XYZ file of C-alpha atoms in Angstrom:
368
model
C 100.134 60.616 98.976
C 96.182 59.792 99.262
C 95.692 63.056 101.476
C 97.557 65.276 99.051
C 96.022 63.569 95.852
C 92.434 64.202 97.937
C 93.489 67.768 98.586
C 94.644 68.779 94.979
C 91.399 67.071 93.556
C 89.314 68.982 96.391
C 91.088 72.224 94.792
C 90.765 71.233 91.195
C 86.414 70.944 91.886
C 86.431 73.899 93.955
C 87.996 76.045 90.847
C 85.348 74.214 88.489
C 88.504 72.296 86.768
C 88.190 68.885 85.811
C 88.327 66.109 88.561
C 91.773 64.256 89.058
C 91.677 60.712 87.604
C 95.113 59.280 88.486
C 97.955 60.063 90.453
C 100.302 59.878 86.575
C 98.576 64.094 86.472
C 100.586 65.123 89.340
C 104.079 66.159 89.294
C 105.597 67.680 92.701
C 107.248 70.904 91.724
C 109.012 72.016 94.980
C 108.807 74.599 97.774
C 109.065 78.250 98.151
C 109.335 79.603 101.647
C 105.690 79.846 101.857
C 103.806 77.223 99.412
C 104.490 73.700 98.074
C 103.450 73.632 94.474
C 102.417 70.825 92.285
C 101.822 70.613 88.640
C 98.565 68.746 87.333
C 98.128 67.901 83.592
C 94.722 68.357 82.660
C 93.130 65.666 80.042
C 92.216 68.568 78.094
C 96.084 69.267 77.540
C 95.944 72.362 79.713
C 97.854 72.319 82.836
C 97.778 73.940 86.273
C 99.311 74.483 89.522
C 98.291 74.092 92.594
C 100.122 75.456 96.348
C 99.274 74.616 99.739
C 100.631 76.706 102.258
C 103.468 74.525 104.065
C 103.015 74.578 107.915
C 105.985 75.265 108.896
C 108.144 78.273 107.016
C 111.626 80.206 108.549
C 111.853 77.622 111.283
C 108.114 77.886 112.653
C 104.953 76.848 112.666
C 102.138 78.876 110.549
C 99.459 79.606 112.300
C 96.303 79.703 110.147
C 95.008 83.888 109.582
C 92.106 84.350 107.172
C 92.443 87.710 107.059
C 96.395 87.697 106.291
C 95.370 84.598 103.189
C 92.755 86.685 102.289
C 94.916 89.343 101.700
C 98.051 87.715 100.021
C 95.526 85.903 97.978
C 93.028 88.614 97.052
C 95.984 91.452 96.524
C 97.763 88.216 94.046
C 94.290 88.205 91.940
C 94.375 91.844 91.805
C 97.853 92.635 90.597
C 97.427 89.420 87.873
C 94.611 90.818 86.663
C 95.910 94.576 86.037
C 99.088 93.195 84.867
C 97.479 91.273 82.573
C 95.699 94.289 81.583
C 98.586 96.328 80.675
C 100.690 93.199 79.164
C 98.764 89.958 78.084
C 100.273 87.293 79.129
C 102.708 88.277 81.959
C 101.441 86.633 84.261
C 99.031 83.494 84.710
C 95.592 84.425 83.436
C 93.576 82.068 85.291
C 93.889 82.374 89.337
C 91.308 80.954 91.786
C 92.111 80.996 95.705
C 90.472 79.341 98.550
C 90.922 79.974 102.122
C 89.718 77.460 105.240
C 91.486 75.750 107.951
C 93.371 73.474 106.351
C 92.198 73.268 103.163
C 93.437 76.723 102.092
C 95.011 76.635 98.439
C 95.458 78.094 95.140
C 95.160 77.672 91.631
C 96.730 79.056 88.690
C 98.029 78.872 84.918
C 101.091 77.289 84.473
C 103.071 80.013 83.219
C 106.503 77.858 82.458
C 110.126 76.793 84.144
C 111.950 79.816 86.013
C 114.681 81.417 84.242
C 118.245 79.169 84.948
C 121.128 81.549 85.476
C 123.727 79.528 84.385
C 122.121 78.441 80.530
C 120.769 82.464 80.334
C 123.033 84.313 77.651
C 123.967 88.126 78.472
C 121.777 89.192 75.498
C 118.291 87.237 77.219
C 119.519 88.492 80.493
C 119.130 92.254 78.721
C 116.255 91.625 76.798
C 114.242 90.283 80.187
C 115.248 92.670 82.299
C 114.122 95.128 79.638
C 110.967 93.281 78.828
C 110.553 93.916 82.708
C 111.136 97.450 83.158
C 108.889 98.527 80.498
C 106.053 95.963 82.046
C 106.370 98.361 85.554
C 106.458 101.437 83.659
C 103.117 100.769 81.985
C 101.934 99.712 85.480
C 102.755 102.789 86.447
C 99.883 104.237 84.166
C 97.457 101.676 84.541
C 94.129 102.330 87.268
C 94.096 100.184 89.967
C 90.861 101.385 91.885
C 92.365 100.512 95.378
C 92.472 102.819 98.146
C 95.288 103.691 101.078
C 98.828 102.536 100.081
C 101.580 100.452 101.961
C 101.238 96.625 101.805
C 97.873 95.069 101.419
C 95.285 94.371 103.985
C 91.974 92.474 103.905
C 89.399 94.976 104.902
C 86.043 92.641 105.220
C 84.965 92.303 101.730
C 88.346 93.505 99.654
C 92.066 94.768 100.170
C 93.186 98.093 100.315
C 96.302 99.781 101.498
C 97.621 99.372 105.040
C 97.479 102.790 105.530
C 94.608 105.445 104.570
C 96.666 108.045 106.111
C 98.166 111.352 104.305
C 100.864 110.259 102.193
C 102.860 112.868 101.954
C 102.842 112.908 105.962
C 103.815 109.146 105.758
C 106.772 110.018 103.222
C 108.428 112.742 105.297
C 108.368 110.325 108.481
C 109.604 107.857 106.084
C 112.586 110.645 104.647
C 113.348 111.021 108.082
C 113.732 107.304 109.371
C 116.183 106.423 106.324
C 118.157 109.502 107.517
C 118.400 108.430 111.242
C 118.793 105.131 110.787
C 122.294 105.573 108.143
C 123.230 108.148 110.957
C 122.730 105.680 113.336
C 124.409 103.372 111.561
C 127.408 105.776 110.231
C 128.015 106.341 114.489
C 128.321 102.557 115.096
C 129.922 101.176 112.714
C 133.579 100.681 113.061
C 135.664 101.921 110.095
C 135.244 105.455 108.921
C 133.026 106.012 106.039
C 133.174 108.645 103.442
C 131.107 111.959 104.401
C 129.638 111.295 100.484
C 127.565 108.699 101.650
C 125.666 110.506 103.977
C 125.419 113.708 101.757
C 124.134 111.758 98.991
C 121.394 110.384 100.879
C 120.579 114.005 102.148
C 120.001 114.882 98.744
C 118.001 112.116 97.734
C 115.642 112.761 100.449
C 115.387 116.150 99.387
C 114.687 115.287 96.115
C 112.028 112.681 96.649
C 108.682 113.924 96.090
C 106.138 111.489 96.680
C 102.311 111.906 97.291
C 98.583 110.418 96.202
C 99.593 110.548 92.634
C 102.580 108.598 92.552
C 101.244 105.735 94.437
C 100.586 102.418 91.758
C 99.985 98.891 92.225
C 103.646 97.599 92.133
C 105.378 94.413 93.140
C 108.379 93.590 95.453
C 109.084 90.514 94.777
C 110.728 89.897 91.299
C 113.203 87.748 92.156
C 114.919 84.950 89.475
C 112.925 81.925 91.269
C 109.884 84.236 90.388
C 110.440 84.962 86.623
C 109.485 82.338 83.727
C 111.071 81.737 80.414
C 108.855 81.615 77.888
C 110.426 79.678 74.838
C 109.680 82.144 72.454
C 112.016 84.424 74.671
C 109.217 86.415 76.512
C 108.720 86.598 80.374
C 106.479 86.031 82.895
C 106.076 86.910 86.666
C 104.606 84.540 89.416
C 104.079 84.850 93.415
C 104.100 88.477 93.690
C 104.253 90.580 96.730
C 101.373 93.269 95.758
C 101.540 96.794 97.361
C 100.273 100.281 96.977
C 103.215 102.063 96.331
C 105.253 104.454 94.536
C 106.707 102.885 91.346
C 110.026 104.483 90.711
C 110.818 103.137 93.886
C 110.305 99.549 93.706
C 111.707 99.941 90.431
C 115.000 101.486 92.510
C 114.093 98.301 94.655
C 114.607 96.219 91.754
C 118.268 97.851 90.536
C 119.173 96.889 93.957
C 118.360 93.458 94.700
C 119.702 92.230 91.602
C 123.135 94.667 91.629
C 123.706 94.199 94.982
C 121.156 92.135 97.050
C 121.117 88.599 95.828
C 124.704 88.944 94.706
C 125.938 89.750 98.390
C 123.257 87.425 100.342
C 124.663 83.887 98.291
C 125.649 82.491 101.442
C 122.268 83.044 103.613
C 119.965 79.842 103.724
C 117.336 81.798 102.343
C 119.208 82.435 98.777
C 122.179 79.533 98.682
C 120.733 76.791 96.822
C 120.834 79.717 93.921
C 124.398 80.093 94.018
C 123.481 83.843 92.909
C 127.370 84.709 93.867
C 128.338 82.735 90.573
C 125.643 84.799 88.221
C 127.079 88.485 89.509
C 127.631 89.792 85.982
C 124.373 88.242 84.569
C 122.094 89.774 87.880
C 123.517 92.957 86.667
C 122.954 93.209 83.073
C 119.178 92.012 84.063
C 119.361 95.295 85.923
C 120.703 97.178 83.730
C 118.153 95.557 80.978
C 115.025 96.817 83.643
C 116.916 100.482 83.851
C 116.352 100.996 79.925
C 113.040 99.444 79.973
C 111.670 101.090 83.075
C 113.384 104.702 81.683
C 112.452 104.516 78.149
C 115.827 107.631 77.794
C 114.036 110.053 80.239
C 117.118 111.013 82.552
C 114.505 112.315 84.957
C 113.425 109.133 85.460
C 116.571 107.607 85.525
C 117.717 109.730 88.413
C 114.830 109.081 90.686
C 115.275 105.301 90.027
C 118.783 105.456 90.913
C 118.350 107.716 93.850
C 116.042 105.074 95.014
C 118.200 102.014 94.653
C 121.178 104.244 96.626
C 118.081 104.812 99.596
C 117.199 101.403 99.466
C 121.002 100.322 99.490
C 121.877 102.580 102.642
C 118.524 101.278 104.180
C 119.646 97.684 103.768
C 123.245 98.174 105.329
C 121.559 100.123 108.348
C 119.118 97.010 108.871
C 122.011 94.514 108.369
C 123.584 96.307 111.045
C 121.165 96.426 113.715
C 120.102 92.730 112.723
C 123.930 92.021 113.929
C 123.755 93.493 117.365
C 120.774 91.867 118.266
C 119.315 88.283 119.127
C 118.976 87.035 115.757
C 115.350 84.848 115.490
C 115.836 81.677 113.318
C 114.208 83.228 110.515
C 116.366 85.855 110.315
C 119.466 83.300 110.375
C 117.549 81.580 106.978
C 117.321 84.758 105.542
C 119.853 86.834 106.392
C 122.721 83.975 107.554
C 124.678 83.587 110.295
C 126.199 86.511 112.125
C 129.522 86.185 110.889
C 128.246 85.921 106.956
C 126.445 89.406 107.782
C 129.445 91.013 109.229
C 131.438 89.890 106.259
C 128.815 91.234 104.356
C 128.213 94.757 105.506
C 132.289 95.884 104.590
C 130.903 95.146 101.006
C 127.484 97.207 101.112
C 129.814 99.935 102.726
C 131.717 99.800 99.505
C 129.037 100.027 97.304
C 127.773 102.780 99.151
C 131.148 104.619 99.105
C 131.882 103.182 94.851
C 128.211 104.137 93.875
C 127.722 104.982 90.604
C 125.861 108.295 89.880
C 127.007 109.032 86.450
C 124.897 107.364 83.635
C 128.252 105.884 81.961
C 126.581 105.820 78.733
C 125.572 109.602 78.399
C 127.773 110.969 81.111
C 124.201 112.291 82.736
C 124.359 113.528 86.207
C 121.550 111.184 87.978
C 121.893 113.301 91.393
């Protein structure tokens, strides 16, 4: 406990916070799959918290990479600070990072308890997914100042995309890969699918227009463990996975982790302690919450969104697929299960896929 007391008051002076005085500030808060986090009361009331990067995450050991904590780290202070830009409040407004050989860590606000599924009404569930979706659409607008796009990268002195290439050039290689792949996957799998599924998917592709203008500062990861409940109702996000990307299609990302993704992967190591097979009808309604926020009633917007969530649906049954036939890696049993959970699993994405819903029930708007 003395080396992790010595380590959290080592952050604590290297942020310019207040020294620890006894161990009675610290409270252990858990584990992610990358950090350990640990909440310290401040003596002037304000608290904080504080992650080390565990050594060991998915089943190995973590080799120490500036560059890669540089980047996670940097690209984190970048995204708070526009988000809290465009929304005050949505995510911790104080951040400070550090990165050295064992002694890497950061600091943050304490932003409050994630939301718990089982105590969140249908109407919360709404309003936060709402609250959400108009949050990314403001993104959308706001100027980031980074160059390239794909996932971040530390460049030397700041992040930038991964890529600097053309991005329209990256897009139609991109187009073409999701096409292949559900080809691939519509050849090998054994039960006949509906020719729909891969004619829908045509037609998204050649309806997806995205270049230099479309590409924001987004987020991947906006999963339950990573939203906070505010007592006054209001959200806010935590431990986001920053990228230069376009927006209607992480918010298509969204729609489909919480429809279909967490839902279907309950019994993977990664997700199971959430139980999110139990919480079906309240991932949805989150979802459906983010759709009306994110689309503020323009059924242009809609229908990219949802022709994004059917790409990124096909793309995940493809992956699942190949993931199947091949010698799984321990991480991928932690976060995708055991073989015979994902070929249980895939018969249900294949459903989805077939059942998709492309009709705005509300309206009766054709989204594709």
């Amino acid at each position: 406990m003395k080396e992790t007391f010595d380590l959290i008051d080592f952050a604590l002076q290297k942020s310019g916070l207040e020294s620890l005085k006894d161990t009675t500030q610290v409270q252990y808060l858990g584990e992610g799959a990358w950090h350990q986090a640990y909440l310290i009361q401040l003596r002037d009331k304000e608290a904080v918290v504080v992650r080390f990067p565990k050594q060991e995450a998915y089943g190995r050991k973590v080799e120490f990479d500036e560059a890669a904590s540089l980047a996670e780290y940097a690209g984190t202070k970048a995204y708070y600070t526009l988000a809290n830009s465009v929304k005050p409040g949505i995510c911790p407004e104080f951040f400070h990072y550090h990165v050295e050989k064992d002694k890497t860590f950061t600091v943050e606000s304490y932003a409050g308890k994630a939301i718990k599924l089982e105590s969140f009404t249908f109407m919360e569930a709404f309003q936060a997914g709402a609250e959400m979706g108009e949050f990314f659409r403001n993104m959308n607008m706001a100027q980031h100042g980074l160059k390239g796009f794909g996932y971040l990268k530390w460049n030397g002195t700041a992040v930038e995309g991964q890529f600097q290439s053309s991005v329209t050039d990256f897009m139609k290689e991109e187009n073409e890969e999701y096409l292949s792949d559900f080809r691939e996957f519509i050849q090998n799998y054994d039960q006949p699918i509906l020719p729909s599924a891969i004619t829908h998917l045509e037609e998204c592709m050649n309806n997806r227009e995205i270049d230099e203008s479309n590409i924001v500062l987004t987020n991947q990861d906006t999963s339950p463990e990573n939203i906070l409940l505010h007592t006054d109702g209001r959200v806010s996000l935590i431990d986001p996975v920053p990228l230069l990307y376009c927006g209607d299609s992480l918010a298509g990302n969204f729609i489909n982790n919480y429809h279909t993704l967490y839902p279907a992967f309950f019994n993977s190591p990664r997700y199971a302690k959430h139980q999110f097979d139990r919480f079906e009808e309240k991932l949805q309604t989150i979802a459906d919450g983010f759709m009306e926020g994110y689309c503020n009633g323009d059924a242009t917007v809609r229908r990219r969104v949802k022709q994004e969530e059917f790409i990124k649906l096909t793309s995940l049954t493809a992956f699942l697929q190949k993931v199947l036939h091949s010698d799984m890696t321990l991480e991928q049993k932690i976060r995708y299960g055991e073989k015979a959970a994902i070929a249980n699993r895939i018969p249900v994405l294949v459903k989805r896929i077939e059942e998709f819903q492309w009709e705005d029930e509300k309206s009766g708007t054709k989204l594709a």
